Every structure is written in structure tokens, then in C-alpha cells.
Tab-separated table of C-alpha atoms and ligand atoms in Angstrom:
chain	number	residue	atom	x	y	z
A	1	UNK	CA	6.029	9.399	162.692
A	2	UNK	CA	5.140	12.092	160.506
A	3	UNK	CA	2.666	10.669	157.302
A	4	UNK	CA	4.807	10.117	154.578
A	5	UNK	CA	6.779	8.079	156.892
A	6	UNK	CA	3.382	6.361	157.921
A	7	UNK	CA	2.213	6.337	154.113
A	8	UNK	CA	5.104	3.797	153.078
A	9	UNK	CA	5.742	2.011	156.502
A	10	UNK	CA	2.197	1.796	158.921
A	11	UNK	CA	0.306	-1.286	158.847
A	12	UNK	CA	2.855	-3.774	157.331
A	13	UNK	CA	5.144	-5.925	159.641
A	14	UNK	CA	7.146	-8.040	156.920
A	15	UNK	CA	5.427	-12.101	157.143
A	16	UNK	CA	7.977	-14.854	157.225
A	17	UNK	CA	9.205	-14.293	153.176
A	18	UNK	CA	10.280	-10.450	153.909
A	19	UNK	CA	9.033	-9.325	151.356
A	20	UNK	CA	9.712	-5.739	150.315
A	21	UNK	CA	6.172	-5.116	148.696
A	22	UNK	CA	2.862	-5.985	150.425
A	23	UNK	CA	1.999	-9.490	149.908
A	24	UNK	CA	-1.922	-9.602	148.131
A	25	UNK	CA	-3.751	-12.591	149.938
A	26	UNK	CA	-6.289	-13.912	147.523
A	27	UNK	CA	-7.780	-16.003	149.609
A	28	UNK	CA	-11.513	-16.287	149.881
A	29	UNK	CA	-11.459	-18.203	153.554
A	30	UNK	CA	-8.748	-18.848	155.868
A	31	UNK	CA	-8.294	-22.263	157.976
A	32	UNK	CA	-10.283	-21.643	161.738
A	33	UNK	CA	-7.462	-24.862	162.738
A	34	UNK	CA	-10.130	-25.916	164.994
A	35	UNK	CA	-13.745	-26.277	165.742
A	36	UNK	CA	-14.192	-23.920	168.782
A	37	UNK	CA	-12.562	-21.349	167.313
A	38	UNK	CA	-14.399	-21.670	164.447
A	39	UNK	CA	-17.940	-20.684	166.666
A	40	UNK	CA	-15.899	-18.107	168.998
A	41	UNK	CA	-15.427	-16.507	165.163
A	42	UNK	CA	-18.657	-16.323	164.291
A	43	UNK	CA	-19.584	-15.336	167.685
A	44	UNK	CA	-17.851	-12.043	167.632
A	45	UNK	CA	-15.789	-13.503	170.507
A	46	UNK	CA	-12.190	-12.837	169.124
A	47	UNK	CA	-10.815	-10.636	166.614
A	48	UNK	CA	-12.414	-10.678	163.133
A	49	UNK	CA	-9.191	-11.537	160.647
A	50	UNK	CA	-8.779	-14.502	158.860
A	51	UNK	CA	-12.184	-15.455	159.004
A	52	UNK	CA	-13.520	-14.799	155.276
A	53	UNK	CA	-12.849	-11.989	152.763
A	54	UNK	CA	-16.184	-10.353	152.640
A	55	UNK	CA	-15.305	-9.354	156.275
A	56	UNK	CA	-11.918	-8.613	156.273
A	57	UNK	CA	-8.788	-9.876	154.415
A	58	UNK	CA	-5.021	-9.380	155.530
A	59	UNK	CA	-4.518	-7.062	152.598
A	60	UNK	CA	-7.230	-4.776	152.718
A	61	UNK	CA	-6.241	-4.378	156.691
A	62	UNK	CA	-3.128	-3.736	155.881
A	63	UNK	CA	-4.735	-0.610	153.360
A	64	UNK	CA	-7.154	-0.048	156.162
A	65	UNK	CA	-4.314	0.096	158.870
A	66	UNK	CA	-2.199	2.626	156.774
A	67	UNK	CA	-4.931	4.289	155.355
A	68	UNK	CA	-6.295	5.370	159.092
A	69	UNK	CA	-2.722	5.848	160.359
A	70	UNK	CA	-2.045	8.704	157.498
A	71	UNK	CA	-5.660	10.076	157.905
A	72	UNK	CA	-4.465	10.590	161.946
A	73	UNK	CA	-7.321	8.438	162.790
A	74	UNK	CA	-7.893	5.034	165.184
A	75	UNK	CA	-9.407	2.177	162.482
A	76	UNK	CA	-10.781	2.074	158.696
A	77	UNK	CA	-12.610	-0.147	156.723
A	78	UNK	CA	-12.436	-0.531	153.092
A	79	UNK	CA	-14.451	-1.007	150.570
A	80	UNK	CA	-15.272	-1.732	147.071
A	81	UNK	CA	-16.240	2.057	146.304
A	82	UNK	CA	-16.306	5.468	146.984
A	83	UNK	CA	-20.024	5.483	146.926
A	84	UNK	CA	-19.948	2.077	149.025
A	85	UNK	CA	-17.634	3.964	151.582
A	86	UNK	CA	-20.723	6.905	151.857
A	87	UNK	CA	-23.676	4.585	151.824
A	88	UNK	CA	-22.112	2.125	155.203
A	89	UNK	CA	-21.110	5.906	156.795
A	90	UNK	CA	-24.752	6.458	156.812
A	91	UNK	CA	-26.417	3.348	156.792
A	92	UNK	CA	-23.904	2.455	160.305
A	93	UNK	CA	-26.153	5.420	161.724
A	94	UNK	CA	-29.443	5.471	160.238
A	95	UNK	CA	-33.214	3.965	159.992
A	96	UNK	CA	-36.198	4.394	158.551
A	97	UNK	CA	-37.861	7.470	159.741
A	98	UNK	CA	-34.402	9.315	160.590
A	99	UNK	CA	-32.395	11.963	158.977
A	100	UNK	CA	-29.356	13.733	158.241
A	101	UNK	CA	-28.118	17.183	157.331
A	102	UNK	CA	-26.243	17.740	154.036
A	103	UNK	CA	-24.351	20.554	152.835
A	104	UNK	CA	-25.756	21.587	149.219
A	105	UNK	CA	-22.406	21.327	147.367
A	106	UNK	CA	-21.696	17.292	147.217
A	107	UNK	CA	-20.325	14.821	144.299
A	108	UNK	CA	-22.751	13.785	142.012
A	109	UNK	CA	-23.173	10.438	142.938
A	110	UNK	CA	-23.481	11.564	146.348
A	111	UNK	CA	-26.355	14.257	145.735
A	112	UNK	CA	-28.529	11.444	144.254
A	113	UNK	CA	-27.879	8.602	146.962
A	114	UNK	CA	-28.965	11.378	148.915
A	115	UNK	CA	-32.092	13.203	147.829
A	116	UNK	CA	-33.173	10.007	145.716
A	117	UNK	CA	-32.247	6.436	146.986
A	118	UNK	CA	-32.062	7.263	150.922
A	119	UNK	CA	-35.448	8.662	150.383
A	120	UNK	CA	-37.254	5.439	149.177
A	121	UNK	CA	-35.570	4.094	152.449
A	122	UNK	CA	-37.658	6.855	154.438
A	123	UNK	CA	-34.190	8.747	155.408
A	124	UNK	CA	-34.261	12.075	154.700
A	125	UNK	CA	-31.573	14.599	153.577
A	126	UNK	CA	-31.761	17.742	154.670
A	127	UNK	CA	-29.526	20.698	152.751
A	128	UNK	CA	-27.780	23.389	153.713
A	129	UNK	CA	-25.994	25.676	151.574
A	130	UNK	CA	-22.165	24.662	152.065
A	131	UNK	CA	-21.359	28.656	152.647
A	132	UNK	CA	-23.839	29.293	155.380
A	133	UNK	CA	-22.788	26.368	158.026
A	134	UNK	CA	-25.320	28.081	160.610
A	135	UNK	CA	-28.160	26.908	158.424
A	136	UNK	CA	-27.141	23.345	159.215
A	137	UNK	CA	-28.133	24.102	163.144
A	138	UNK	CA	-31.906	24.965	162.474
A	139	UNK	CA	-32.125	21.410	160.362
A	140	UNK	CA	-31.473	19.123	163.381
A	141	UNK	CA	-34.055	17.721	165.231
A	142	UNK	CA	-34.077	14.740	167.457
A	143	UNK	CA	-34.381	11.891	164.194
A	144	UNK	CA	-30.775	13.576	163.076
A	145	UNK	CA	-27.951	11.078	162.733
A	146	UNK	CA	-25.212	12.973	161.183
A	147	UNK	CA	-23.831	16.164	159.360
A	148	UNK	CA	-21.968	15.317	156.128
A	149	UNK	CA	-19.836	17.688	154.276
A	150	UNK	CA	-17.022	17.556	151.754
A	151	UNK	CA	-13.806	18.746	152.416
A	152	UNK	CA	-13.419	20.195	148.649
A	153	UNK	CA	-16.452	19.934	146.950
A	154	UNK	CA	-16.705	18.156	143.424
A	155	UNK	CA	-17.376	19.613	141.621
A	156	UNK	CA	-18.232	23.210	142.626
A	157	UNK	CA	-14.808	23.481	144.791
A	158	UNK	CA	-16.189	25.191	147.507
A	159	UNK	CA	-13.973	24.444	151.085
A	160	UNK	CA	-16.804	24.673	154.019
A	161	UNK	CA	-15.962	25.998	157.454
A	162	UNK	CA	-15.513	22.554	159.490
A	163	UNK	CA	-15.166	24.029	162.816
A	164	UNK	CA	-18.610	25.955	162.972
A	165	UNK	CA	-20.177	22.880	160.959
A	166	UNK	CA	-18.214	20.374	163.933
A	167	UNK	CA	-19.019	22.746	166.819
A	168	UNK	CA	-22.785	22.780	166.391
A	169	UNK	CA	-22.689	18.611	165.406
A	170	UNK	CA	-20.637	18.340	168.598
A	171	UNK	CA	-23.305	20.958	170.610
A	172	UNK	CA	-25.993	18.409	169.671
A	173	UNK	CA	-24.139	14.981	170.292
A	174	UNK	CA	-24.435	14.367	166.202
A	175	UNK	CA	-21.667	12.394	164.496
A	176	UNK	CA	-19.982	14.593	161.177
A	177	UNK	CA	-18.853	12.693	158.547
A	178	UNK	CA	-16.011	14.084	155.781
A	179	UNK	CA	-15.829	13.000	152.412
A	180	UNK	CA	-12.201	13.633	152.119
A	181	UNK	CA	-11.608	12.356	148.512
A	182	UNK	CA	-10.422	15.551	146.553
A	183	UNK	CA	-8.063	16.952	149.788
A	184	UNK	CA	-6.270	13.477	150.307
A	185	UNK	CA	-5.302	13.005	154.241
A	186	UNK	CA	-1.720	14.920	152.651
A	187	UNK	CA	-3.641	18.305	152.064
A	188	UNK	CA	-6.565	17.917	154.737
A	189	UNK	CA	-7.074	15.802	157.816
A	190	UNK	CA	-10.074	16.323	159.103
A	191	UNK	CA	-10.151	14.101	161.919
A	192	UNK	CA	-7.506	16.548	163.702
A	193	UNK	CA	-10.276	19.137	163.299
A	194	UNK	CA	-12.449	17.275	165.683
A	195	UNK	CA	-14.378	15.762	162.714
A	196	UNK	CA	-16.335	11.627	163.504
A	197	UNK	CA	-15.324	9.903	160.239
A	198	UNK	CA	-13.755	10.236	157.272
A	199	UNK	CA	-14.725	8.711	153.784
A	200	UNK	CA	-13.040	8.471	150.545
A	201	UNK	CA	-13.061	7.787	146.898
A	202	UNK	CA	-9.771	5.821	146.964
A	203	UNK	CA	-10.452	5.668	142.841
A	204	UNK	CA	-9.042	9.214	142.567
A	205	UNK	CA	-5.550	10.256	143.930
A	206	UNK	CA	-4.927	7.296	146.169
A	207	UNK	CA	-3.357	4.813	142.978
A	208	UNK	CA	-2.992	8.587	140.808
A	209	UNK	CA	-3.130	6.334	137.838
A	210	UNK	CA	-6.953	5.800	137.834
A	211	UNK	CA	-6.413	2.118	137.393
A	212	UNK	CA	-9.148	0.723	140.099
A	213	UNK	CA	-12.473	1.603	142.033
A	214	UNK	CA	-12.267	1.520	145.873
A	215	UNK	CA	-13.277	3.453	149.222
A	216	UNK	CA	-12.487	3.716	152.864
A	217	UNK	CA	-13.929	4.588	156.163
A	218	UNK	CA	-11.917	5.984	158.889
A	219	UNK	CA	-13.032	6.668	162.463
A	220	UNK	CA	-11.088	9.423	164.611
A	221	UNK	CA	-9.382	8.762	167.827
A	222	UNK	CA	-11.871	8.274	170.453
A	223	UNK	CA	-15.325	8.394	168.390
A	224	UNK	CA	-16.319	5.586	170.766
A	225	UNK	CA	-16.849	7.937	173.733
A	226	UNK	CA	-19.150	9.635	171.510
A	227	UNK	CA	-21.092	7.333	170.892
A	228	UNK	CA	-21.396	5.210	173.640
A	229	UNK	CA	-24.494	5.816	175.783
A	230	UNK	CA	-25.591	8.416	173.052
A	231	UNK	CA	-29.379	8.258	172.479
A	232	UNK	CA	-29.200	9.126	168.718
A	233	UNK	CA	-27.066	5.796	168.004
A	234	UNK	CA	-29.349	3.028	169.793
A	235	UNK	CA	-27.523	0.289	167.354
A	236	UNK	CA	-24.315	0.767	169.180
A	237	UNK	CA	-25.885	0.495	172.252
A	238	UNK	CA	-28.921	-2.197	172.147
A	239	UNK	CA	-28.712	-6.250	172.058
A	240	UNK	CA	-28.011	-7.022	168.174
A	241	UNK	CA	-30.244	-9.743	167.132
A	242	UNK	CA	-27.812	-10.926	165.110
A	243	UNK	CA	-25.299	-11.723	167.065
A	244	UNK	CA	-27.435	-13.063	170.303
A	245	UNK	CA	-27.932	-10.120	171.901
A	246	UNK	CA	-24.511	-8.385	171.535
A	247	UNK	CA	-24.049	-4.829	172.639
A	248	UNK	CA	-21.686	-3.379	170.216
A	249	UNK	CA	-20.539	-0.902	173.120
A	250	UNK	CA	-19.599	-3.602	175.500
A	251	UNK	CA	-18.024	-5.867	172.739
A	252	UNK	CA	-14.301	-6.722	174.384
A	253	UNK	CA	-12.956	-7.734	170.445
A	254	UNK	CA	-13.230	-4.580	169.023
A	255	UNK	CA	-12.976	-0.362	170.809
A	256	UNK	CA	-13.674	1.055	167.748
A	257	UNK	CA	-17.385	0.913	167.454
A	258	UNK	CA	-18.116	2.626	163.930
A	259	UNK	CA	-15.993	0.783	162.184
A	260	UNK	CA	-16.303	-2.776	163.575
A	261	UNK	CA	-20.116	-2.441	163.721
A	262	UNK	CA	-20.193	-1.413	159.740
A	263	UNK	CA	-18.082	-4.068	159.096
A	264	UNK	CA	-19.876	-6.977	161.048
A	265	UNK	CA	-23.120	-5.738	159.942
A	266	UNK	CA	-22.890	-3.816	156.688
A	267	UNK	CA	-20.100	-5.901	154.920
A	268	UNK	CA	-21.418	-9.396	157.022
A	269	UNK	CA	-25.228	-8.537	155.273
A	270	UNK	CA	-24.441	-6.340	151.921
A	271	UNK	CA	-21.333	-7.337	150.949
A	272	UNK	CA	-19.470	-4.257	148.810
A	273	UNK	CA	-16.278	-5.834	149.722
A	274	UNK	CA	-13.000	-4.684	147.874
A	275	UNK	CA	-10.908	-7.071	146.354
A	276	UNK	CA	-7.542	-7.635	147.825
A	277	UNK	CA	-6.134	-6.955	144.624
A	278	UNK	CA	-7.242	-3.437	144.751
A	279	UNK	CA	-6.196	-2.712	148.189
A	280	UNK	CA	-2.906	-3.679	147.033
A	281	UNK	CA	-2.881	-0.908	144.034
A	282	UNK	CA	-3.985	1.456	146.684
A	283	UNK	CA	-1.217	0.303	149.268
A	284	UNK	CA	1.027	0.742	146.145
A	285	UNK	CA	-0.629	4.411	145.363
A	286	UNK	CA	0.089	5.298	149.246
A	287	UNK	CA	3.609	4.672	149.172
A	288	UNK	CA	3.327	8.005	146.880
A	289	UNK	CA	0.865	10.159	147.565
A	290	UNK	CA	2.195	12.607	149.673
A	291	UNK	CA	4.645	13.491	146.608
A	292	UNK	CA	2.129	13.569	144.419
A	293	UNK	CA	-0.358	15.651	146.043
A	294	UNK	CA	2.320	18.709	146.418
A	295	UNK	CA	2.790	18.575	142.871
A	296	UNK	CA	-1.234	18.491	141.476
A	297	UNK	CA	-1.462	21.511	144.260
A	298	UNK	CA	1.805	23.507	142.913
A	299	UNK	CA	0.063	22.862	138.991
A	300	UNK	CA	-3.163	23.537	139.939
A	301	UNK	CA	-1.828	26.733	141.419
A	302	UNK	CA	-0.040	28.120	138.504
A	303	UNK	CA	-2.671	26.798	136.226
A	304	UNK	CA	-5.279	28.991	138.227
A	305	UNK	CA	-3.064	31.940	138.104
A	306	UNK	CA	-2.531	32.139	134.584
A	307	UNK	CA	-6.172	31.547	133.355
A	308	UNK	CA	-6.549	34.503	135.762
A	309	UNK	CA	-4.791	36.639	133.124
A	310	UNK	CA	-6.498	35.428	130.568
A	311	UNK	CA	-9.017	37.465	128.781
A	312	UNK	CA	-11.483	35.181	127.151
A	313	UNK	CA	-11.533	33.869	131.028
A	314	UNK	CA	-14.705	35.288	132.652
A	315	UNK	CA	-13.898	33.586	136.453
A	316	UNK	CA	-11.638	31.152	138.140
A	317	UNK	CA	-12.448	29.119	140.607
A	318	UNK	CA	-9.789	27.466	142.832
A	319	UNK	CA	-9.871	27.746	146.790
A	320	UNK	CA	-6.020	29.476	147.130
A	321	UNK	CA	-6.701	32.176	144.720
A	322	UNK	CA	-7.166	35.118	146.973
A	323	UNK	CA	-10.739	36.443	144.689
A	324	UNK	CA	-12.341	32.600	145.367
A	325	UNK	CA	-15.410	32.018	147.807
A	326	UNK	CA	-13.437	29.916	149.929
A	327	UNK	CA	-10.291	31.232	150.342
A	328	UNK	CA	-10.375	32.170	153.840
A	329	UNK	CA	-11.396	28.837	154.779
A	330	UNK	CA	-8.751	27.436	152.153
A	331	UNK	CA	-6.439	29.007	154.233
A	332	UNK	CA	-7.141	27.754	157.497
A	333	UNK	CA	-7.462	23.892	156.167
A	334	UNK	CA	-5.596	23.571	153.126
A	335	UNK	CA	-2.729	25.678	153.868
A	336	UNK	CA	-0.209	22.536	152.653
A	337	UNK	CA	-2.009	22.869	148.802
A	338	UNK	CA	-5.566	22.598	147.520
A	339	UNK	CA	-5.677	19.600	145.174
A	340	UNK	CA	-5.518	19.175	141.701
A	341	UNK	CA	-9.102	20.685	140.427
A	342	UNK	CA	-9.988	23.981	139.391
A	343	UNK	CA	-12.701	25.192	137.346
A	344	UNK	CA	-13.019	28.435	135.184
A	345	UNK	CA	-15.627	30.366	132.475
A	346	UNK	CA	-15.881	31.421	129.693
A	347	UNK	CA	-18.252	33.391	127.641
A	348	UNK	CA	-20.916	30.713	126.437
A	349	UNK	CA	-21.512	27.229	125.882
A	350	UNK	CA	-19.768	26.808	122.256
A	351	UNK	CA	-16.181	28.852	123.004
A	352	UNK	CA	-15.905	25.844	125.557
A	353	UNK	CA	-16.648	23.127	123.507
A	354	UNK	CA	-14.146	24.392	121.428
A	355	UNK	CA	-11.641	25.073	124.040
A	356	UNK	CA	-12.241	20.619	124.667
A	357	UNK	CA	-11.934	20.225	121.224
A	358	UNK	CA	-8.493	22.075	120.452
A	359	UNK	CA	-6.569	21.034	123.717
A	360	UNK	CA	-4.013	18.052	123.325
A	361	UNK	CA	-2.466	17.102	126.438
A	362	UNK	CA	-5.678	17.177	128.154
A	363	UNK	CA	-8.096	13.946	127.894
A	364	UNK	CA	-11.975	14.611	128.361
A	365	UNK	CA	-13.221	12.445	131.044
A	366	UNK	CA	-15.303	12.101	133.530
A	367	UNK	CA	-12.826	11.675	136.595
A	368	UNK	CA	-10.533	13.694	138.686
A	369	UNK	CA	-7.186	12.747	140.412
A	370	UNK	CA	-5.667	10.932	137.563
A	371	UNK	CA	-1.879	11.857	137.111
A	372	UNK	CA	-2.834	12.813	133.331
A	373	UNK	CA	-4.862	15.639	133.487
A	374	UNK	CA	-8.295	15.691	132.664
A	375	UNK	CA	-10.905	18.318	130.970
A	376	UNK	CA	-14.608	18.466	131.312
A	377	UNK	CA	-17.334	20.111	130.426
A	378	UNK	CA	-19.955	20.258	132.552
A	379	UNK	CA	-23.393	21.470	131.167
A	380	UNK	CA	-22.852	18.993	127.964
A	381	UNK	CA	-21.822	16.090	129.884
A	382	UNK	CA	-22.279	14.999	133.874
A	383	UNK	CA	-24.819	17.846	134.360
A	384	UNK	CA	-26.331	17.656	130.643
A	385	UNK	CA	-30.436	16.463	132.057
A	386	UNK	CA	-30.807	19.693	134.373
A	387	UNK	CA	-32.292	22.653	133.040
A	388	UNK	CA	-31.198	26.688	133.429
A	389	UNK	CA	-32.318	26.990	136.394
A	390	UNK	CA	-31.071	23.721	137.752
A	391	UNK	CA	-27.556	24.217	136.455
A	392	UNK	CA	-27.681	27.643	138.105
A	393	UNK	CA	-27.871	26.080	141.536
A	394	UNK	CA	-25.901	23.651	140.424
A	395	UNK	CA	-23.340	26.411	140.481
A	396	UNK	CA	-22.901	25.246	136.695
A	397	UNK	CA	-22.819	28.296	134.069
A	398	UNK	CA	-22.900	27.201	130.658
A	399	UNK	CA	-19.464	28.205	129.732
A	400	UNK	CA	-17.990	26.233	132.902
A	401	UNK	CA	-15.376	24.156	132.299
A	402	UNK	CA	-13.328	21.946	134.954
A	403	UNK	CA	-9.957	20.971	135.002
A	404	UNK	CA	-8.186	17.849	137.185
A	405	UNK	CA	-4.559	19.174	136.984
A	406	UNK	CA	-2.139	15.953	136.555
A	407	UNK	CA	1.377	15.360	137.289
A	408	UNK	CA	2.824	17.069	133.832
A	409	UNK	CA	5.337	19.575	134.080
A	410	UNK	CA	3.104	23.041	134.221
A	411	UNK	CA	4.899	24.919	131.600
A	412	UNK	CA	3.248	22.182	129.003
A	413	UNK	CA	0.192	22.559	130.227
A	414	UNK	CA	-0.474	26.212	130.025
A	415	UNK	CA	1.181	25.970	126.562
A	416	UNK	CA	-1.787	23.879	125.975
A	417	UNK	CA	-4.665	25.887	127.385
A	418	UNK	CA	-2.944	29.088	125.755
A	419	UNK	CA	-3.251	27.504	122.079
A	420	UNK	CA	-6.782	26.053	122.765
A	421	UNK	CA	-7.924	29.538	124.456
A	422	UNK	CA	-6.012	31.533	121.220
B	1	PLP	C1	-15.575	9.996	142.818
B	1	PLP	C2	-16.118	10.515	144.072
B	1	PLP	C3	-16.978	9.730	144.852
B	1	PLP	C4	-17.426	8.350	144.433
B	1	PLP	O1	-16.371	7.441	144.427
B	1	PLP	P1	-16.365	6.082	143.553
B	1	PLP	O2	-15.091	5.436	143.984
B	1	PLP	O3	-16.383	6.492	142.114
B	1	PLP	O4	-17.566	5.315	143.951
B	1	PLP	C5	-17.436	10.255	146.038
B	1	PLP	N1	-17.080	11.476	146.443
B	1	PLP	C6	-16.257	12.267	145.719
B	1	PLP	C7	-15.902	13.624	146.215
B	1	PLP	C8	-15.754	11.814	144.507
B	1	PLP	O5	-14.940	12.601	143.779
């Protein structure tokens, strides 16, 4: 099936009502029935549905089901954000004393989780700078647990070159792990690139109506062979404690290893568990997204182009422009669309202030992937604490401004950059 087949179909076998839309369980626990099965439950001995909702739900497996299916991988997890999504990808892998290799051009959130909270956990992120994917090799030492890239970056759109950055993660027997949010699986998968896992922001174009927080894991076909036997990922492959001496590896219940293991662990002893409520929005997003996504990519196109003509516009930057950093790489991965966000400058700090303050259709706020499209200015708002020299490796000029092109029809919305630019 090809994925927006998958999109409105995987996952869901109609229950006993038929009903047409996904049914949302809100159900805290579910009845064991009996008392054996009950301890086989808790004893990893059977599958792990229907036990309680902080470890799985029928809902969210449905999303998690459909979500991995369209991303062309084996399993997924979900969770109750896009940062929660990041933090079990490396946590799954990680101790104190360990660390993993970063490219230099990450969300926000992302960047401090990173260089701030995963330190005081003694894990340490290493960068490399997200156009120079050799750099990456000469970080790895024996402590390193994964490479972790985005496929876009947010904000500083920059598309990296996944098959060097997978080739030398693969040379060295080191899991990669994608944060897939601004791509969607409709533009990018990828898994089919030879990439480990997959995260997402399911908060951005997943519902397209920004109307709930959520994120998902997804492992690629096979990612157990990797990791089974592999010295770098002894949790996989030593007794658990916690679950009398169980070695993940051998586990009969589950053959997908990264995603059971954060789930039994992670979600079992932290908890960011989505609500089934959410998963449903998302299932409800899904059904969609594949439509969607041509049209922020066919906006954001024209968009791009005409600010290119533009001459108060100093630079553009959007990956399938043929003058952008990435376009050759744009190219090769994104060759069904590049998303809805572009960025562009313009001479200083107050012409873009007043570009936010004259356009109409636009709405400043901090989010991308909303069907209404967004403006933002970056050095007055999400990057407003760093200095000059900060925002300059930031990749942030003062005059930058970033656009998350929504679902309006194009024509209306260059009308409305023209008059605010005028
Ligand atoms: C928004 C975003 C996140 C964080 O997701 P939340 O759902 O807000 O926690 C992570 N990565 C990228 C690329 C994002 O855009």
C-alpha cells in the first residue's frame, strides 16, 4: 500500500460497533479477567496491551501502528511530546558517563535538552556543524550512543546529508536518530535511507490545526539486528533488574527492541504518556496529511520565489531554491516538496518588526505547521537572550524573519507580504 492509503487505513481493524472513525478508549486500566494473567502481564510474559494507559492504550497503538506504517518503519511509541519523543530516543541508549554526537543546527528545545539538561546527567553532546557531516566521524569514541540530526532543521532550514552522516554511524555500529518533525514521513522518510529511529513533534503538521501537544518514536525495519549483541547498547542485552533478570534481546513478547524497551522502561518509570484523546486528533490529522503537506510545499515554494524578487529582501532561505545551502541535498531527500517554512532578510532589525506589524493574514507565533500561517521574528522573540555573536552562530541575523507557510490560497498571501514589504 502506498502511504496515503496507509495514512487513512493502517492500524485500525473496525471493533464490534464498525465504527467509521477511530474509537478513543479512555480507559485508565483494562480488566486482566484473571489472576495469572494478571502476573504473566507484569512479567513481560505476553504482549503489553490492555494492561494500563501509561504503557500503552488501544488508541495511541492504533496512532503508533499507523504512524510507523506511513513512516515505512516496524513499531512506534507515542508520547505526550515532541521533546518527550527526543528525551526516551536518547535516554533508551544512554548513561551517565556516555555521549552522543549532534549536528549544530537543532530545534530550540532540543539544543538546550542537549548542551544543558543531558549534561547535569553526565551525557555529553558533542556538535558538529550540520554542513560538514565528516566532522561527526572524529567525535565518536567508544562512550558514543548515537548520531542525531534533523531532517529540516528549525529553525535554520538547513537539510544535512543523511547518507554520509548514516554511513559513518553504520561504520561504527552507532544507532542515528531523525527528528523528522518539519519533513513529515509525506516529504521525507528517513528510515528508507538506512536511518535507526525516527522522532517527531506530532504538535506541528500531524493535526495541521495546532490543536494538541504530542510525539512519536519509530524504529526502522530490522533495528533489532543492530542492536543485538552490540557492545555500545549493554541495556538491550544484560539481565534487567527490573524485570528479574530479563534480557530485552531474548524477550519472545516483543522483536522490536527500541521501542518495547523505551516503553517498558521509560514510560513504565517516567511516565510522559499521551492521552488517548490526543492520539485520536493525531489519527484524525493522519487521515490528511499527505494532502496537506503537498500544498504547505507548493506555498512555501511560490512564497520563496517571489520574496526572491523582492528588493528590500536581502536572502531567502528555503532548501528547493536553487541559491540555498542545501539544495543539493534538498534534492536528493525532499524531492516530493520541502515543508511549509522558509525564512528570509531584510536590512535591519526595525524594517522587520515592521514587516510583523503591517501583515494581516499572518499571526505571530511561536509555532510552525499550523494550517494558518505563521510569522516570527527571531532575534526579538525565541532567540531574544543571545548576544551578536551568539545569534551569528545561531545563523540568526537581525533582520531574519521566518515564515510557516499555511494552507491559504498563495495568491493571498503574497498580496500580504507585498503590502507589508511596500
Ligand atoms: C516543535 C519541535 C519539537 C518539540 O516538540 P513539542 O511537541 O513542542 O515538544 C522538536 N523538534 C522540532 C523540529 C520541532 O519543531
Amino acid at each position: 500500500m502506498k502511504q496515503a492509503t496507509k495514512a487513512l487505513h493502517a492500524g485500525y481493524t473496525k471493533d464490534a460497533q464498525k465504527t467509521m472513525s477511530v474509537p478513543i478508549y479512555m480507559s485508565t486500566a483494562f480488566d486482566f479477567g484473571s489472576a495469572d494473567f494478571a502476573a504473566s502481564s507484569f512479567n513481560l510474559e505476553q504482549g503489553t496491551d490492555n494492561v494500563y494507559t501509561r504503557v500503552g492504550n488501544p488508541t495511541n497503538a492504533i496512532l503508533e501502528r499507523r504512524f510507523a506504517e506511513v513512516e515505512g518503519g516496524s513499531a512506534g511509541l507515542a508520547v505526550a511530546s515532541g521533546m518527550g519523543a527526543i528525551f526516551y530516543s536518547i535516554l533508551n541508549v544512554v548513561e551517565a558517563g556516555d555521549n552522543i554526537v549532534v549536528s549544530n543546527q537543532l530545534y530550540g528545545g532540543t539544543v538546550t535538552l542537549f548542551s544543558q539538561t543531558l549534561k547535569k546527567l553526565g551525557i555529553e553532546s558533542r556538535f558538529f556543524d550540520v554542513h560538514s557531516p565528516d566532522e561527526s566521524e572524529a567525535l565518536i569514541d567508544d562512550k558514543t550512543r548515537c548520531i542525531f540530526f534533523e531532517s529540516i532543521s528549525n529553525p535554520s532550514i538547513d537539510v544535512p546529508n543523511f547518507e554520509k552522516l548514516i554511513e559513518i554511524a553504520d561504520k561504527h555500529q552507532i544507532l542515528t536518530i531523525v527528528d523528522n518533525t518539519v519533513a513529515t514521513p509525506i516529504l521525507c522518510q528517513p528510515l528508507l535511507f538506512g536511518a535507526d529511529v525516527v522522532v517527531h513533534s506530532a504538535s506541528k503538521y500531524t493535526t495541521g490545526q495546532g490543536t494538541a501537544i504530542g510525539g512519536l518514536i519509530v524504529e526502522r525495519k530490522n533495528l533489532s539486528q543492530k542492536i543485538k549483541d552490540n557492545p555500545r547498547y549493554p541495556y538491550f542485552n544484560e539481565p534487567e533488574v527490573s524485570y528479574h533478570g530479563l534480557v530485552f534481546a531474548d524477550s519472545v513478547v516483543s522483536p522490536v527492541l527500541f521501542t518495547f524497551r523505551a516503553r517498558m522502561i521509560l514510560l513504565r518509570d517516567t511516565g510522559a504518556v499521551l492521552s488517548p484523546f490526543n492520539a485520536w486528533l493525531f489519527i484524525q490529522g493522519l487521515e490528511t496529511l499527505s494532502l496537506r503537506m503537498k500544498q504547505h510545499s507548493t506555498n512555501a515554494l511560490e512564497v520563496a520565489q517571489w520574496l526572491e524578487t523582492q528588493e528590500l529582501v536581502k536572502k531567502v532561505n528555503y532548501p528547493l531554491l536553487e541559491s540555498d545551502k542545501s539544495y543539493l541535498n534538498a534534492q536528493k531527500y525532499l524531492s516530493k516538496g520541502a515543508s511549509g517554512l522558509l525564512s528570509f532578510e531584510v536590512e535591519n532589525f526595525d524594517i522587520a518588526k515592521k514587516i510583523l506589524d503591517r501583515v494581516e493574514l499572518f499571526s505571530i507565533v511561536a509555532n510552525i505547521g499550523d494550517s494558518k500561517s505563521i510569522i516570527n521574528h527571531s532575534a526579538s522573540t525565541t532567540h531574544q537572550q543571545l548576544s551578536g555573536e551568539e545569534l551569528k552562530k545561531a545563523g540568526v541575523s537581525e533582520g531574519l524573519i521566518r515564515l510557516s507557510i499555511g494552507l491559504e490560497d498563495s495568491e493571498d498571501l503574497i498580496a500580504d507580504l507585498e503590502k507589508a514589504l511596500g
